[in-house]
Amino acid sequence: MTESPRVAVGGVEVSLDHLIDGERVAAERIFECRSPLDWDRKLADVARGDAATAERAVGAAVDGFATWSGLPVGERAAALRRLADLIEARNDDIALVETLDMGFLHRSMRERLVARGALNFRFYADMAEAHAEPRWPARGTTHTVQRMPAGTAVVITPWNAPFMLATWKVAPALAAGNSVVLKPAEWSPLSASVLADLTVEAGLPAGAFNLVQGIGSEVGAALTADPRVRRISFTGSPETARRIGAAAAVNIVPFTAELGGKGPLIVFADCDLDAAARQAAAQYEDSGQVCLAGTRLLVEASILDDFLEALRVRTEAHVLGDSRDDSTTIAPLAHPDHLARVEGFVERARAAGDTIVWGGRRRPESLHYELTLIEPASNDSEIVQREVFGPVLTIQAFNTEAEAVDLANSTRYGLSAIVYAGSADRTERVGRAVRAGIVWANTFLVRDLAAPFGGCGLSGIGREGGDHALDFHSDLKTLIHADDRATDY
């Protein structure tokens, strides 16, 4: 691989260039990358791709597809396991780069999120290698379903937890035999560059994995409009998804989109109240920059006051500080523009007559926003109906199970929900009645990678996870072999 300019990020050397066809590629233009931990300090000047960069990357991926898809599945799986091993070996470096670039807690990165990235590659390597083609007899024939690698996949990832989410999307695409062009978010691109180096070190053939950095409207739009692309996987905002979906429709390209949520956390009177309050306070973690967070607290009226007091105690135990300090529990927001967006939501809520129960202000001299709880004047309030993606929760009371379900289903989103109740029958009923891609009962963020992942309504289209992801990244073929008993349909 050609040497390229690198910058020390917390002492970790990171390339600033694209990776195309196994080589680092410079750009005439750059964009600045700054740390939310110290916004006055520039981390790096990163290569800024354009339409020509996108065309070159897709061309390399198309060529690389022939080589990568032609390898036996066992060889592809072995390369992905080597990549997982390299991620684990570089765990501390990746964690530090991501913390400085995006701001998430260093403790969470090094203990949990980077390891999940390695697990994603190992899981899909195992799943692809273990796949058995469905086969069955039918009217004197044998039907067999074959997965064919689809082609080149464009993967566009968000700025929150960028390394883990990139691996979550890249791993099944590569495991299915596709080549990949990854476009990370411009607010936090640096850990993706580390991943690109590791794909080369793991021995992936040139063009199998390509990295293009830049502004979405400049390079992302060109990637998704390229007619040679055969799959698009996106996580981000509904607004961007509409543009990507329109581009995908022109070329009839399958498209998955995970677009965030406005999840309810439903608390019934018969639950373990302390556990529910502890879980509610945990929704502030990562400064609320988590699509799965249960940001709408729906609490049975008879325990509302007791729950509020328990939640207040748990909330006040949080520590807003430097993400590198292990005593910190709440990181800063990722970018000044996002801080302004969160602040705008709260100020509009205040002006509309919603009650600020606590919080509601930015912290001076940092990108922190105070942990905020709002009691809306109406379920139609903007603060209830739109995703804030910050440390802002709302709280509403209900009197009956039916009312709780109606409130839970009253937004256009449907990614996740959390239910706390003392009765297994109730959690089963409510879990089935709530419209969401995933529902947790008396727990949160526990999920097997084989399970489908995705949302309903404004939360997105398609499903990731397990065979669902491998099927998405494949074209399915039915082979029908006749014997002497074959009959027409």
XYZ file of C-alpha atoms in Angstrom:
489
model
C 0.000 0.000 0.000
C 1.347 3.441 -0.955
C 2.388 5.549 2.011
C 0.185 8.585 2.578
C 0.228 11.590 4.898
C -0.665 10.588 8.433
C -1.468 12.540 11.543
C -1.015 11.546 15.172
C -4.413 11.378 16.869
C -3.718 10.851 20.552
C -0.414 9.308 19.488
C -2.093 6.944 16.978
C -1.001 7.407 13.355
C -4.028 7.799 11.066
C -4.041 8.233 7.283
C -5.974 11.222 5.966
C -6.449 9.898 2.414
C -9.025 7.726 0.705
C -8.372 4.017 0.153
C -9.160 2.982 -3.423
C -8.101 -0.272 -5.057
C -5.796 -1.077 -2.158
C -3.907 2.241 -2.370
C -4.142 5.500 -0.472
C -5.377 8.306 -2.731
C -4.925 12.006 -1.920
C -7.377 14.779 -2.764
C -6.955 18.364 -3.900
C -9.456 19.566 -1.311
C -9.757 18.787 2.398
C -12.231 19.192 5.245
C -11.332 19.870 8.859
C -11.835 17.338 11.596
C -12.085 18.683 15.165
C -12.545 17.032 18.535
C -15.707 17.628 20.577
C -13.456 17.336 23.632
C -11.524 20.446 22.561
C -13.213 22.182 19.658
C -10.528 24.846 19.381
C -7.961 22.175 18.450
C -7.956 20.781 14.911
C -7.324 17.046 14.734
C -6.710 16.688 11.018
C -7.265 17.891 7.466
C -9.008 14.949 5.774
C -9.175 14.198 2.038
C -12.411 15.551 0.582
C -13.837 13.357 -2.146
C -15.923 14.454 -5.106
C -17.825 12.881 -7.990
C -14.593 11.830 -9.689
C -13.427 10.147 -6.482
C -16.734 8.295 -6.239
C -16.491 7.121 -9.857
C -12.961 5.865 -9.307
C -13.880 4.056 -6.086
C -16.890 2.319 -7.613
C -14.787 1.280 -10.593
C -12.197 -0.233 -8.267
C -14.936 -2.002 -6.316
C -16.470 -3.438 -9.487
C -13.070 -4.831 -10.472
C -12.413 -6.035 -6.930
C -15.778 -7.790 -6.831
C -14.673 -10.285 -9.473
C -11.724 -11.350 -7.333
C -13.409 -11.288 -3.928
C -16.643 -12.995 -4.977
C -14.639 -15.642 -6.831
C -12.899 -16.812 -3.672
C -14.365 -19.836 -1.887
C -16.487 -18.789 1.066
C -13.964 -20.364 3.449
C -11.187 -18.116 2.153
C -13.354 -15.012 2.483
C -14.320 -16.073 6.006
C -10.676 -16.610 6.951
C -9.800 -13.084 5.781
C -12.643 -11.608 7.839
C -11.478 -13.510 10.914
C -7.964 -12.134 10.400
C -9.528 -8.681 10.248
C -11.365 -9.351 13.515
C -8.095 -10.420 15.133
C -6.400 -7.207 13.968
C -9.233 -5.097 15.363
C -8.869 -6.788 18.727
C -5.108 -6.215 18.658
C -5.646 -2.506 17.923
C -8.545 -2.125 20.368
C -6.952 0.620 22.465
C -5.787 2.624 19.449
C -9.180 2.517 17.751
C -10.941 3.421 21.000
C -8.760 6.474 21.546
C -9.118 7.705 17.964
C -12.897 7.360 18.140
C -13.117 9.117 21.504
C -11.105 12.086 20.268
C -12.904 12.230 16.934
C -16.502 11.710 18.008
C -16.501 12.186 21.782
C -18.023 8.966 23.146
C -16.720 7.738 26.485
C -13.270 6.173 26.190
C -14.247 3.516 28.725
C -17.206 2.399 26.599
C -15.145 2.411 23.440
C -12.271 0.310 24.750
C -14.408 -2.088 26.827
C -17.386 -2.589 24.542
C -17.796 -0.908 21.176
C -14.504 -1.751 19.459
C -14.856 -5.369 20.567
C -18.321 -5.400 19.015
C -16.679 -4.354 15.738
C -14.435 -7.413 15.825
C -17.414 -9.586 16.749
C -19.354 -8.331 13.727
C -16.696 -9.628 11.325
C -16.268 -12.912 13.149
C -20.016 -13.479 13.398
C -20.663 -12.945 9.694
C -17.622 -14.974 8.686
C -19.008 -17.882 10.704
C -22.550 -17.411 9.430
C -21.568 -17.225 5.772
C -19.333 -20.277 6.047
C -21.969 -22.313 7.888
C -24.767 -21.452 5.474
C -26.560 -24.489 4.053
C -28.530 -23.937 0.850
C -32.243 -24.701 1.383
C -33.212 -27.808 -0.583
C -36.564 -29.624 -0.845
C -38.486 -32.002 -3.121
C -41.537 -30.764 -5.023
C -43.613 -32.675 -7.607
C -40.789 -34.789 -8.942
C -38.105 -32.102 -8.732
C -35.529 -30.896 -6.265
C -35.528 -27.148 -5.499
C -32.312 -25.532 -4.250
C -31.878 -21.858 -3.308
C -28.467 -20.340 -3.990
C -27.143 -17.041 -2.644
C -25.245 -15.167 -5.352
C -23.084 -12.175 -4.317
C -24.965 -9.116 -5.547
C -22.056 -6.910 -6.644
C -20.728 -3.630 -5.276
C -22.315 -2.260 -2.083
C -22.177 1.383 -1.009
C -22.244 1.724 2.774
C -22.921 5.141 4.318
C -22.547 5.394 8.082
C -23.501 7.991 10.719
C -21.311 10.053 13.021
C -22.334 8.331 16.267
C -20.426 5.118 17.140
C -18.904 5.244 13.645
C -16.481 2.321 13.957
C -18.969 -0.175 15.334
C -21.707 0.857 12.906
C -19.326 0.687 9.941
C -18.331 -2.871 10.843
C -21.994 -3.797 11.382
C -22.724 -2.887 7.761
C -19.444 -3.780 6.050
C -19.142 -7.256 7.601
C -22.261 -8.852 6.043
C -21.586 -7.210 2.683
C -18.085 -8.683 2.532
C -19.203 -12.023 3.977
C -21.815 -12.322 1.222
C -19.057 -11.860 -1.356
C -19.741 -8.233 -2.267
C -17.153 -5.521 -2.673
C -17.682 -2.375 -0.597
C -17.288 1.370 -0.829
C -17.578 2.873 2.660
C -18.410 6.550 3.058
C -18.162 7.593 6.750
C -19.779 10.711 8.181
C -17.692 13.849 7.810
C -18.018 14.674 11.519
C -16.174 11.503 12.595
C -14.235 9.833 9.774
C -10.964 8.865 11.426
C -11.688 5.408 12.854
C -12.907 4.312 9.417
C -9.448 5.122 8.093
C -7.929 2.808 10.702
C -10.367 0.100 9.572
C -9.237 0.629 5.971
C -5.598 -0.020 6.944
C -6.620 -3.203 8.728
C -8.498 -4.565 5.685
C -5.260 -4.322 3.712
C -3.261 -5.902 6.524
C -5.803 -8.737 6.742
C -5.138 -9.582 3.102
C -8.380 -8.509 1.436
C -7.710 -8.202 -2.307
C -7.415 -4.743 -3.841
C -10.839 -3.222 -4.500
C -12.740 -5.507 -2.147
C -12.902 -2.694 0.412
C -12.654 0.987 -0.502
C -12.918 4.104 1.668
C -14.099 7.472 0.360
C -14.241 10.451 2.709
C -16.009 13.738 2.189
C -19.246 15.696 2.315
C -22.413 13.743 1.669
C -23.854 16.087 -0.943
C -20.599 15.967 -2.913
C -19.387 12.376 -2.783
C -22.212 10.437 -1.144
C -24.698 11.563 -3.782
C -22.355 10.461 -6.558
C -21.813 7.058 -4.965
C -25.506 6.298 -4.580
C -26.334 7.471 -8.119
C -23.729 5.257 -9.812
C -25.548 2.618 -11.923
C -22.792 0.058 -11.230
C -23.745 -0.058 -7.528
C -25.957 -3.038 -6.677
C -26.713 -2.470 -2.975
C -26.977 0.611 -0.739
C -26.983 0.454 3.057
C -27.498 3.705 4.973
C -27.881 4.840 8.556
C -28.723 8.485 9.180
C -31.574 10.961 8.893
C -34.901 10.519 7.085
C -34.129 13.623 5.008
C -30.941 12.090 3.589
C -32.637 8.708 3.183
C -35.257 10.235 0.907
C -32.537 11.524 -1.412
C -30.672 8.202 -1.372
C -33.898 6.287 -1.922
C -34.704 8.416 -4.961
C -31.246 7.706 -6.411
C -31.609 3.992 -5.693
C -35.005 3.935 -7.394
C -33.556 5.282 -10.643
C -31.224 2.283 -10.911
C -33.593 -0.225 -9.228
C -31.076 -0.863 -6.450
C -32.141 -2.551 -3.179
C -31.747 -0.115 -0.311
C -31.846 -0.446 3.480
C -32.133 2.542 5.778
C -32.017 2.814 9.571
C -33.263 6.301 10.359
C -33.435 6.727 14.109
C -36.262 6.554 16.568
C -38.384 8.093 19.259
C -38.656 5.036 21.461
C -41.065 4.784 24.377
C -39.968 3.498 27.782
C -43.209 2.261 29.350
C -43.285 1.912 33.144
C -46.162 0.056 34.796
C -47.015 0.311 38.482
C -46.256 -3.360 39.173
C -42.638 -3.155 37.942
C -39.392 -2.922 39.895
C -39.517 0.865 40.160
C -35.857 1.309 41.034
C -34.774 -0.802 38.062
C -37.050 1.189 35.764
C -35.711 4.512 37.070
C -32.142 3.288 36.686
C -32.884 2.308 33.083
C -34.570 5.623 32.374
C -31.553 7.550 33.666
C -29.340 5.371 31.469
C -31.126 6.751 28.401
C -29.098 9.944 28.940
C -25.854 8.050 28.341
C -23.819 8.951 25.241
C -25.631 12.296 25.590
C -28.694 10.677 24.053
C -26.915 10.227 20.720
C -28.276 6.675 20.389
C -31.057 5.801 17.966
C -32.379 3.015 20.219
C -32.781 5.212 23.308
C -36.132 5.203 25.089
C -36.590 8.970 25.162
C -40.356 9.065 25.790
C -41.000 8.028 29.393
C -44.573 6.754 29.700
C -45.357 6.146 33.374
C -48.484 4.797 35.038
C -50.091 7.725 36.828
C -50.312 6.022 40.229
C -46.507 5.843 40.534
C -45.564 9.004 38.637
C -44.363 10.989 41.666
C -42.356 8.105 43.115
C -40.827 7.366 39.729
C -39.874 11.015 39.195
C -38.091 11.158 42.522
C -36.169 7.949 41.814
C -35.273 9.212 38.346
C -34.080 12.541 39.752
C -31.704 10.767 42.126
C -30.320 8.591 39.329
C -29.983 11.545 36.971
C -28.116 13.655 39.510
C -25.571 10.847 39.896
C -24.418 11.329 36.293
C -21.139 13.189 35.713
C -20.743 15.477 32.702
C -17.059 15.710 31.851
C -14.118 14.767 29.665
C -14.752 11.497 27.831
C -11.204 10.320 28.558
C -11.866 10.423 32.316
C -13.344 7.130 33.549
C -15.364 8.993 36.190
C -17.326 10.740 33.428
C -20.677 9.172 32.576
C -22.004 11.752 30.090
C -19.932 12.748 27.059
C -20.228 16.027 25.172
C -22.312 16.273 22.037
C -20.444 15.470 18.847
C -20.489 18.851 17.105
C -21.442 22.498 17.771
C -24.087 22.303 15.048
C -25.695 19.373 16.814
C -25.559 21.180 20.160
C -27.395 24.086 18.532
C -29.980 21.664 17.130
C -30.649 20.116 20.537
C -30.841 23.548 22.135
C -33.324 24.621 19.456
C -35.662 21.744 20.281
C -35.692 22.645 23.976
C -36.167 26.368 23.374
C -39.099 25.704 21.038
C -40.607 23.391 23.651
C -40.239 26.081 26.289
C -41.862 28.656 24.013
C -44.710 26.270 23.187
C -45.638 25.889 26.873
C -44.044 22.517 27.598
C -42.714 22.253 31.159
C -38.959 21.942 31.671
C -38.833 19.661 34.711
C -35.037 19.907 34.941
C -32.082 20.873 32.789
C -32.701 22.812 29.624
C -29.421 24.685 29.195
C -26.067 24.226 27.499
C -22.952 24.040 29.644
C -20.545 26.958 29.158
C -17.156 26.314 27.559
C -17.970 22.756 26.407
C -20.271 20.888 24.035
C -22.298 19.436 26.893
C -26.027 20.004 27.171
C -27.614 19.557 30.589
C -29.576 16.366 31.157
C -33.115 17.533 30.481
C -36.592 16.245 31.281
C -39.675 17.829 29.713
C -43.362 17.350 30.483
C -45.122 18.183 27.219
C -48.313 20.191 27.134
C -49.666 17.823 24.495
C -48.769 14.535 22.887
C -48.680 16.514 19.640
C -45.787 18.659 20.912
C -42.742 18.695 18.652
C -40.559 17.501 21.522
C -42.666 14.297 21.643
C -43.049 13.733 17.938
C -39.554 14.419 16.549
C -36.193 12.807 17.330
C -33.936 15.164 19.294
C -30.912 12.834 19.469
C -29.631 14.513 22.593
C -29.862 14.235 26.398
C -33.539 15.200 26.411
C -36.330 12.950 27.706
C -40.057 13.596 27.903
C -42.420 12.228 30.541
C -46.139 11.505 30.223
C -48.608 9.693 32.457
C -51.123 7.026 31.482
C -53.900 5.253 33.359
C -54.552 2.055 31.415
C -52.578 -0.466 29.417
C -54.481 0.487 26.274
C -53.611 4.156 26.798
C -49.948 3.254 27.234
C -49.935 1.337 23.940
C -51.719 4.171 22.143
C -49.133 6.676 23.364
C -46.275 4.339 22.467
C -47.592 4.039 18.907
C -48.448 7.724 18.473
C -45.338 8.886 16.587
C -44.239 8.205 13.007
C -41.181 6.333 14.317
C -40.961 2.657 15.201
C -37.408 1.545 15.888
C -37.463 0.351 19.505
C -39.387 0.279 22.746
C -38.737 -0.697 26.362
C -41.379 -2.102 28.725
C -41.012 -2.424 32.500
C -43.731 -4.463 34.192
C -44.014 -7.074 36.914
C -46.150 -9.459 34.893
C -44.768 -11.603 32.087
C -48.251 -11.706 30.556
C -48.300 -7.912 30.442
C -44.854 -7.543 28.912
C -45.871 -10.118 26.289
C -49.145 -8.338 25.469
C -47.656 -4.866 25.365
C -44.533 -6.022 23.550
C -46.683 -7.506 20.791
C -48.972 -4.466 20.615
C -46.224 -1.838 20.331
C -45.213 -1.168 16.737
C -41.418 -1.237 16.668
C -38.557 -3.217 15.171
C -37.360 -4.348 18.595
C -38.970 -4.366 22.058
C -37.101 -5.011 25.307
C -38.973 -6.201 28.393
C -37.311 -5.411 31.751
C -33.930 -5.001 30.032
C -32.217 -2.897 27.352
C -29.529 -3.193 24.650
C -29.291 -6.984 24.899
C -29.564 -8.405 21.374
C -28.327 -11.453 19.533
C -26.641 -10.581 16.227
C -28.731 -13.192 14.424
C -31.953 -11.287 15.185
C -33.430 -8.878 12.628
C -32.662 -5.212 13.239
C -34.483 -2.262 11.719
C -37.471 -0.016 12.138
C -41.043 0.655 11.094
C -42.436 3.850 9.637
C -40.060 6.813 9.694
C -37.434 4.655 11.428
C -36.483 3.020 8.159
C -36.905 0.209 5.666
C -35.373 -3.252 5.479
C -33.680 -5.347 8.113
C -30.076 -5.983 9.089
C -28.729 -8.774 11.270
C -28.087 -12.470 10.704
C -29.453 -14.091 7.567
C -31.532 -10.981 6.907
C -28.355 -9.020 6.139
C -26.780 -11.818 4.103
C -29.968 -12.226 2.057
C -30.074 -8.463 1.433
C -26.512 -8.511 0.113
C -27.260 -11.480 -2.175
C -29.306 -12.247 -5.246
C -31.274 -15.428 -4.602
C -31.489 -18.056 -7.318
C -33.730 -21.139 -7.334
C -32.257 -24.186 -9.079
C -34.866 -26.803 -10.076
C -33.687 -30.267 -11.104
C -36.209 -32.699 -12.565
C -36.427 -36.413 -12.013
C -38.659 -38.836 -13.878
C -41.663 -37.829 -11.799
C -41.617 -34.110 -12.661
C -45.017 -32.537 -13.393
C -46.098 -29.090 -14.537
C -47.564 -26.732 -11.984
